[in-house]
Amino acid sequence: IDAPEFKQSFGKDATKVLEKLVANKKVTVKWTAKDNYDRILGKVYVDETFVNLEMLKKGAAWHFKRYNKDET
């Protein structure tokens, strides 16, 4: 997924959504690659909750097809 940076439009909103999903919880990141900026590209989970998908469902991010072709 890709989400707006904090200082971009809707960045504060996206941050709030993410905080509600992960704050004070054990987070697991499953990853196999990094992007051109050395950022981890991975799937984020809190227990069985797929955080990436929840961010999409809540309108706080968009599917970045460049790094993930999954049609789900």
XYZ file of N, CA and C in Angstrom:
216
model
N 0.844 -1.186 0.000
C 0.000 0.000 0.000
C 0.879 1.234 0.000
N 0.261 2.340 -0.276
C 0.923 3.629 -0.170
C -0.055 4.530 0.566
N 0.453 5.281 1.518
C -0.382 6.195 2.295
C 0.249 7.578 2.245
N -0.567 8.614 2.404
C -0.005 9.959 2.372
C 0.962 10.185 3.533
N 2.013 10.955 3.253
C 2.950 11.339 4.303
C 2.230 12.263 5.277
N 2.732 12.345 6.502
C 2.065 13.101 7.559
C 1.746 14.532 7.144
N 2.655 15.200 6.440
C 2.457 16.605 6.084
C 1.684 16.795 4.776
N 1.351 15.697 4.092
C 0.570 15.795 2.867
C -0.920 15.835 3.202
N -1.727 16.171 2.201
C -3.179 16.132 2.394
C -3.587 14.750 2.882
N -4.420 14.710 3.884
C -4.950 13.487 4.486
C -3.904 12.676 5.248
N -2.680 13.183 5.359
C -1.629 12.477 6.080
C -1.945 12.284 7.551
N -2.477 13.312 8.179
C -2.824 13.201 9.603
C -3.949 12.193 9.793
N -4.902 12.174 8.853
C -6.006 11.211 8.936
C -5.492 9.786 8.802
N -4.592 9.562 7.842
C -4.032 8.223 7.639
C -3.252 7.781 8.866
N -2.529 8.707 9.473
C -1.764 8.387 10.680
C -2.692 7.973 11.807
N -3.803 8.669 11.968
C -4.765 8.330 13.021
C -5.343 6.932 12.807
N -5.661 6.597 11.556
C -6.197 5.268 11.258
C -5.164 4.207 11.620
N -3.926 4.424 11.207
C -2.864 3.465 11.511
C -2.641 3.336 13.013
N -2.648 4.451 13.723
C -2.469 4.410 15.180
C -3.532 3.549 15.844
N -4.774 3.702 15.410
C -5.858 2.901 16.000
C -5.648 1.406 15.753
N -5.044 1.075 14.623
C -4.832 -0.330 14.283
C -3.641 -0.948 15.010
N -2.601 -0.161 15.287
C -1.353 -0.767 15.777
C -0.844 -0.268 17.124
N -1.316 0.870 17.610
C -0.767 1.449 18.837
C -0.860 0.491 20.019
N 0.255 0.324 20.705
C 0.350 -0.511 21.914
C 0.005 -1.974 21.660
N 0.223 -2.446 20.434
C -0.055 -3.832 20.082
C 1.204 -4.469 19.506
N 1.273 -5.782 19.586
C 2.393 -6.499 18.979
C 2.151 -6.553 17.471
N 3.113 -6.036 16.725
C 3.012 -5.961 15.270
C 4.010 -6.918 14.647
N 3.572 -7.640 13.627
C 4.455 -8.529 12.867
C 4.525 -8.009 11.438
N 5.748 -7.926 10.904
C 5.939 -7.498 9.529
C 6.604 -8.629 8.769
N 5.944 -9.091 7.723
C 6.502 -10.138 6.860
C 6.965 -9.456 5.581
N 8.283 -9.529 5.310
C 8.802 -8.823 4.150
C 9.914 -9.612 3.475
N 10.129 -9.281 2.197
C 11.183 -9.942 1.424
C 11.969 -8.965 0.567
N 11.561 -7.689 0.552
C 12.242 -6.737 -0.328
C 12.213 -5.331 0.260
N 13.045 -4.472 -0.339
C 13.053 -3.052 -0.019
C 12.901 -2.283 -1.320
N 12.423 -1.043 -1.206
C 12.271 -0.221 -2.409
C 13.543 0.576 -2.681
N 13.467 1.464 -3.654
C 14.636 2.261 -4.046
C 15.116 3.205 -2.950
N 14.279 3.461 -1.958
C 14.635 4.344 -0.846
C 15.032 3.553 0.397
N 15.238 2.242 0.218
C 15.641 1.335 1.291
C 14.545 1.130 2.342
N 13.294 1.356 1.950
C 12.167 1.113 2.855
C 11.701 -0.328 2.692
N 11.329 -0.938 3.782
C 10.836 -2.315 3.761
C 9.481 -2.371 3.062
N 9.318 -3.328 2.173
C 8.043 -3.608 1.516
C 7.516 -4.891 2.121
N 6.436 -4.798 2.882
C 5.971 -5.987 3.564
C 4.510 -5.947 3.933
N 4.087 -7.024 4.532
C 2.722 -7.174 5.019
C 2.754 -7.010 6.530
N 1.854 -6.173 7.038
C 1.821 -5.854 8.465
C 0.597 -6.509 9.088
N 0.827 -7.174 10.231
C -0.248 -7.869 10.933
C -0.255 -7.492 12.404
N -1.453 -7.418 12.966
C -1.670 -7.384 14.409
C -2.550 -8.582 14.676
N -1.969 -9.597 15.312
C -2.635 -10.894 15.459
C -3.027 -11.392 14.067
N -4.304 -11.610 13.807
C -4.757 -12.088 12.501
C -5.213 -10.956 11.581
N -5.177 -9.736 12.077
C -5.621 -8.589 11.284
C -4.532 -8.169 10.304
N -4.869 -8.123 9.029
C -3.961 -7.689 7.978
C -4.086 -6.166 7.883
N -3.150 -5.473 8.504
C -3.208 -4.022 8.638
C -3.220 -3.325 7.278
N -2.428 -3.809 6.328
C -2.399 -3.198 4.996
C -3.809 -3.144 4.411
N -4.525 -4.254 4.460
C -5.871 -4.327 3.904
C -6.839 -3.426 4.668
N -6.703 -3.378 5.980
C -7.576 -2.521 6.778
C -7.368 -1.048 6.432
N -6.127 -0.661 6.179
C -5.857 0.721 5.769
C -6.561 1.034 4.446
N -6.547 0.073 3.520
C -7.234 0.253 2.245
C -8.746 0.362 2.445
N -9.298 -0.544 3.232
C -10.741 -0.557 3.476
C -11.229 0.741 4.103
N -10.387 1.339 4.947
C -10.771 2.558 5.645
C -10.467 3.822 4.838
N -9.941 3.632 3.619
C -9.664 4.769 2.748
C -8.442 5.575 3.156
N -7.563 4.980 3.947
C -6.390 5.692 4.459
C -5.133 5.416 3.635
N -5.260 4.602 2.599
C -4.124 4.255 1.739
C -4.675 3.737 0.420
N -3.780 3.555 -0.532
C -4.180 2.970 -1.802
C -3.233 1.840 -2.162
N -3.717 0.956 -2.998
C -2.940 -0.204 -3.451
C -1.876 0.279 -4.427
N -0.621 0.022 -4.114
C 0.495 0.469 -4.941
C 0.912 -0.695 -5.834
N 0.328 -0.759 -7.020
C 0.500 -1.906 -7.910
C 1.930 -2.105 -8.383
N 2.748 -1.091 -8.297
C 4.146 -1.235 -8.730
C 4.863 -2.334 -7.950
N 4.509 -2.480 -6.672
C 5.193 -3.455 -5.827
C 4.340 -4.668 -5.480
N 3.057 -4.629 -5.831
C 2.189 -5.747 -5.485
C 1.098 -5.870 -6.522
N 1.063 -6.978 -7.199
C 0.082 -7.216 -8.284
C -1.165 -7.947 -7.793
N -1.273 -8.191 -6.484
C -2.396 -8.937 -5.909
C -3.710 -8.224 -6.225
N -4.632 -8.931 -6.849
C -5.918 -8.350 -7.237
C -6.865 -8.173 -6.055
N -6.612 -8.834 -4.931
C -7.478 -8.717 -3.760
C -7.600 -7.284 -3.338
